[in-house]
């Protein structure tokens, strides 16, 4: 039995086939089969319901996600709109708070004038046009944004809106938060014609009266008075340009007595300028110093103080104040027009460089002035720098590039610089020929006469001395101020030409005492000692000059000559080489360099130096010396 059961075949009853096999093997009761059939149909219905319900749920979930996305997008849009409103409101508030513009409101006018076309708006536009014209005609180096009450270009006529609008809202904000200057006024009839008055802020102008034909003149008077009360510094500058110096001075004095330090600084600078034009440079310097004390960050009084001191020959002060101004200029000056500031900084760099004997840097700065469109001054400075470098060709090119000036001030300033340049090149015939006309042109103008101390009498006196008339030279130089350092050097040079060695030494000692930082005082003194035959004493002075101005070629060249006088031509070569780095186109330098090479035994190199000298500017005596040396 056990063996039979073990060997019986096994039936797989898993899965549908197994269920069917069981059903076939064991038939169900009909009632059980019907029940199972019902259960199967119920399971199918439930399955179908689940499928449909799942599709519905999926659709509902998609809709909810879309709805959520749209709600989120709407919230983002609302937030963006809110942010834009806040930004726009903030911008409107900021613009209103920073508004310094000018608003001319429609004037009140008689109906019959309005009927003729002279409405309140027309009168307001005429006033605005005059104010804009005054502002455009004002010439000043001051930056517009630096004025305590600056309109800039924001000047307009205001026409009232009706109802509530964005324009009206902005207007309310500007009136509430801003600093607009509002101009209003009225025209009314009198028994004699018309009367016009205007108001700027809380200040009223006088009443201006005239006939109906005088309406434009009345508007001009009222606009000028408004300009005076709202833009006092600009008005003072406008008055000066029209030759009304006394009125300009009165306005500036009022500003200088005020509490605003920046306005005081500019007012004192304006007073300094007006005073300079009278020829009283020392008093102008006092005003400039007061301007600096009022606000040290305002640079123009500092530049003008250095210029003024240079103009009257106070070279030590000019150098000290110029260096100080340039140091302060590193921080900039927002109160100055940007281009004007760049031009003045470049001009001051040039002045400081030349006072220190660095004429090569001076030439570079002069050309940069021209590049900054400071053409007249830059060309003149280029011409003088070339001459101080003993470069005749450079001088001639700069001289030829100068356009003939039309105004008297520029023309005479140019003539003075030509005198200075010809003196530096020792072209004494040219100086003597032009000097009388130049001096005669200066006489009617106190400013030009006082500001050309260095370019007038010293060149004339030196020309007379070098051309043999020492008596005339002494008479001319005696008229110069005792504190003019270039004049002291000229006195010393004239005495040296007359072989009055003690007198020359006395004048140079005075010059060195008055301006100890100026290398020309020592190099010129050394030249006199060298001519006297004191080579050792000359070298001592040249050494000091070189210490004061390391880029100054003159003491180095003359130091080489002094060494040659001591029979040290080999040592002189290094001095000539060093001098040539600062003044490469100096004819005398290459002439003496060639002579030193001859004495040192290097005739080939000597010929090269003589060839260079032959192509450069030489005085008549140097030309003769070159001929002898090159054929020796």
PDB file of N, CA, C and O in Angstrom, residues 584-594 606-618 622-623 626:
ATOM      1  N   UNK A 584      68.509 117.024 -24.548  1.00  0.00           N
ATOM      2  CA  UNK A 584      69.251 116.344 -25.626  1.00  0.00           C
ATOM      3  C   UNK A 584      69.557 117.221 -26.833  1.00  0.00           C
ATOM      4  O   UNK A 584      70.458 116.886 -27.605  1.00  0.00           O
ATOM      5  N   UNK A 585      68.856 118.329 -27.011  1.00  0.00           N
ATOM      6  CA  UNK A 585      69.038 119.149 -28.215  1.00  0.00           C
ATOM      7  C   UNK A 585      69.650 120.509 -27.905  1.00  0.00           C
ATOM      8  O   UNK A 585      69.333 121.517 -28.551  1.00  0.00           O
ATOM      9  N   UNK A 586      70.540 120.534 -26.944  1.00  0.00           N
ATOM     10  CA  UNK A 586      71.210 121.773 -26.548  1.00  0.00           C
ATOM     11  C   UNK A 586      72.521 121.875 -27.314  1.00  0.00           C
ATOM     12  O   UNK A 586      73.450 121.080 -27.116  1.00  0.00           O
ATOM     13  N   UNK A 587      72.595 122.848 -28.215  1.00  0.00           N
ATOM     14  CA  UNK A 587      73.775 122.984 -29.081  1.00  0.00           C
ATOM     15  C   UNK A 587      75.058 123.201 -28.300  1.00  0.00           C
ATOM     16  O   UNK A 587      76.086 122.557 -28.585  1.00  0.00           O
ATOM     17  N   UNK A 588      75.066 124.094 -27.317  1.00  0.00           N
ATOM     18  CA  UNK A 588      76.281 124.369 -26.548  1.00  0.00           C
ATOM     19  C   UNK A 588      76.754 123.118 -25.808  1.00  0.00           C
ATOM     20  O   UNK A 588      77.966 122.861 -25.717  1.00  0.00           O
ATOM     21  N   UNK A 589      75.830 122.340 -25.301  1.00  0.00           N
ATOM     22  CA  UNK A 589      76.187 121.115 -24.583  1.00  0.00           C
ATOM     23  C   UNK A 589      76.990 120.181 -25.484  1.00  0.00           C
ATOM     24  O   UNK A 589      78.051 119.671 -25.093  1.00  0.00           O
ATOM     25  N   UNK A 590      76.524 119.962 -26.695  1.00  0.00           N
ATOM     26  CA  UNK A 590      77.230 119.050 -27.599  1.00  0.00           C
ATOM     27  C   UNK A 590      78.552 119.658 -28.075  1.00  0.00           C
ATOM     28  O   UNK A 590      79.527 118.926 -28.315  1.00  0.00           O
ATOM     29  N   UNK A 591      78.596 120.986 -28.208  1.00  0.00           N
ATOM     30  CA  UNK A 591      79.853 121.654 -28.553  1.00  0.00           C
ATOM     31  C   UNK A 591      80.904 121.406 -27.471  1.00  0.00           C
ATOM     32  O   UNK A 591      82.048 120.980 -27.771  1.00  0.00           O
ATOM     33  N   UNK A 592      80.562 121.646 -26.222  1.00  0.00           N
ATOM     34  CA  UNK A 592      81.508 121.462 -25.120  1.00  0.00           C
ATOM     35  C   UNK A 592      81.839 119.983 -24.908  1.00  0.00           C
ATOM     36  O   UNK A 592      82.969 119.634 -24.548  1.00  0.00           O
ATOM     37  N   UNK A 593      80.874 119.135 -25.147  1.00  0.00           N
ATOM     38  CA  UNK A 593      81.101 117.690 -25.046  1.00  0.00           C
ATOM     39  C   UNK A 593      82.159 117.276 -26.072  1.00  0.00           C
ATOM     40  O   UNK A 593      83.075 116.509 -25.758  1.00  0.00           O
ATOM     41  N   UNK A 594      82.024 117.811 -27.290  1.00  0.00           N
ATOM     42  CA  UNK A 594      83.020 117.510 -28.320  1.00  0.00           C
ATOM     43  C   UNK A 594      84.390 118.023 -27.938  1.00  0.00           C
ATOM     44  O   UNK A 594      85.420 117.330 -28.146  1.00  0.00           O
ATOM     45  N   UNK A 606      84.473 112.996 -30.825  1.00  0.00           N
ATOM     46  CA  UNK A 606      84.370 114.453 -30.798  1.00  0.00           C
ATOM     47  C   UNK A 606      83.695 114.958 -32.070  1.00  0.00           C
ATOM     48  O   UNK A 606      82.833 115.848 -32.025  1.00  0.00           O
ATOM     49  N   UNK A 607      84.110 114.393 -33.225  1.00  0.00           N
ATOM     50  CA  UNK A 607      83.505 114.814 -34.486  1.00  0.00           C
ATOM     51  C   UNK A 607      81.999 114.534 -34.493  1.00  0.00           C
ATOM     52  O   UNK A 607      81.215 115.323 -35.041  1.00  0.00           O
ATOM     53  N   UNK A 608      81.587 113.431 -33.873  1.00  0.00           N
ATOM     54  CA  UNK A 608      80.154 113.118 -33.812  1.00  0.00           C
ATOM     55  C   UNK A 608      79.399 114.193 -33.016  1.00  0.00           C
ATOM     56  O   UNK A 608      78.307 114.623 -33.396  1.00  0.00           O
ATOM     57  N   UNK A 609      79.995 114.608 -31.898  1.00  0.00           N
ATOM     58  CA  UNK A 609      79.344 115.641 -31.076  1.00  0.00           C
ATOM     59  C   UNK A 609      79.316 116.985 -31.811  1.00  0.00           C
ATOM     60  O   UNK A 609      78.324 117.716 -31.740  1.00  0.00           O
ATOM     61  N   UNK A 610      80.391 117.297 -32.533  1.00  0.00           N
ATOM     62  CA  UNK A 610      80.419 118.541 -33.298  1.00  0.00           C
ATOM     63  C   UNK A 610      79.359 118.530 -34.402  1.00  0.00           C
ATOM     64  O   UNK A 610      78.728 119.552 -34.692  1.00  0.00           O
ATOM     65  N   UNK A 611      79.182 117.372 -35.006  1.00  0.00           N
ATOM     66  CA  UNK A 611      78.160 117.246 -36.056  1.00  0.00           C
ATOM     67  C   UNK A 611      76.765 117.484 -35.474  1.00  0.00           C
ATOM     68  O   UNK A 611      75.926 118.158 -36.079  1.00  0.00           O
ATOM     69  N   UNK A 612      76.510 116.910 -34.295  1.00  0.00           N
ATOM     70  CA  UNK A 612      75.214 117.124 -33.640  1.00  0.00           C
ATOM     71  C   UNK A 612      75.033 118.606 -33.322  1.00  0.00           C
ATOM     72  O   UNK A 612      73.975 119.187 -33.577  1.00  0.00           O
ATOM     73  N   UNK A 613      76.074 119.227 -32.766  1.00  0.00           N
ATOM     74  CA  UNK A 613      75.996 120.652 -32.393  1.00  0.00           C
ATOM     75  C   UNK A 613      75.714 121.517 -33.605  1.00  0.00           C
ATOM     76  O   UNK A 613      74.964 122.504 -33.521  1.00  0.00           O
ATOM     77  N   UNK A 614      76.293 121.155 -34.742  1.00  0.00           N
ATOM     78  CA  UNK A 614      76.135 121.961 -35.949  1.00  0.00           C
ATOM     79  C   UNK A 614      74.675 122.011 -36.413  1.00  0.00           C
ATOM     80  O   UNK A 614      74.243 122.988 -37.038  1.00  0.00           O
ATOM     81  N   UNK A 615      73.893 120.984 -36.073  1.00  0.00           N
ATOM     82  CA  UNK A 615      72.490 120.944 -36.482  1.00  0.00           C
ATOM     83  C   UNK A 615      71.535 121.540 -35.459  1.00  0.00           C
ATOM     84  O   UNK A 615      70.319 121.503 -35.664  1.00  0.00           O
ATOM     85  N   UNK A 616      72.097 122.093 -34.394  1.00  0.00           N
ATOM     86  CA  UNK A 616      71.256 122.636 -33.323  1.00  0.00           C
ATOM     87  C   UNK A 616      71.433 124.145 -33.200  1.00  0.00           C
ATOM     88  O   UNK A 616      72.236 124.754 -33.906  1.00  0.00           O
ATOM     89  N   UNK A 617      70.660 124.728 -32.297  1.00  0.00           N
ATOM     90  CA  UNK A 617      70.675 126.177 -32.109  1.00  0.00           C
ATOM     91  C   UNK A 617      71.948 126.602 -31.376  1.00  0.00           C
ATOM     92  O   UNK A 617      72.259 126.066 -30.304  1.00  0.00           O
ATOM     93  N   UNK A 618      72.651 127.564 -31.949  1.00  0.00           N
ATOM     94  CA  UNK A 618      73.868 128.097 -31.338  1.00  0.00           C
ATOM     95  C   UNK A 618      73.851 129.620 -31.427  1.00  0.00           C
ATOM     96  O   UNK A 618      73.297 130.196 -32.368  1.00  0.00           O
ATOM     97  N   UNK A 622      79.081 130.916 -30.184  1.00  0.00           N
ATOM     98  CA  UNK A 622      79.209 129.449 -30.134  1.00  0.00           C
ATOM     99  C   UNK A 622      79.440 128.892 -31.536  1.00  0.00           C
ATOM    100  O   UNK A 622      80.183 127.916 -31.708  1.00  0.00           O
ATOM    101  N   UNK A 623      78.833 129.501 -32.528  1.00  0.00           N
ATOM    102  CA  UNK A 623      79.051 129.055 -33.912  1.00  0.00           C
ATOM    103  C   UNK A 623      80.515 129.248 -34.298  1.00  0.00           C
ATOM    104  O   UNK A 623      81.132 128.361 -34.941  1.00  0.00           O
ATOM    105  N   UNK A 626      82.600 126.639 -32.505  1.00  0.00           N
ATOM    106  CA  UNK A 626      82.454 125.319 -33.136  1.00  0.00           C
ATOM    107  C   UNK A 626      83.345 125.225 -34.369  1.00  0.00           C
ATOM    108  O   UNK A 626      83.987 124.187 -34.612  1.00  0.00           O
TER     109      UNK A 626
END
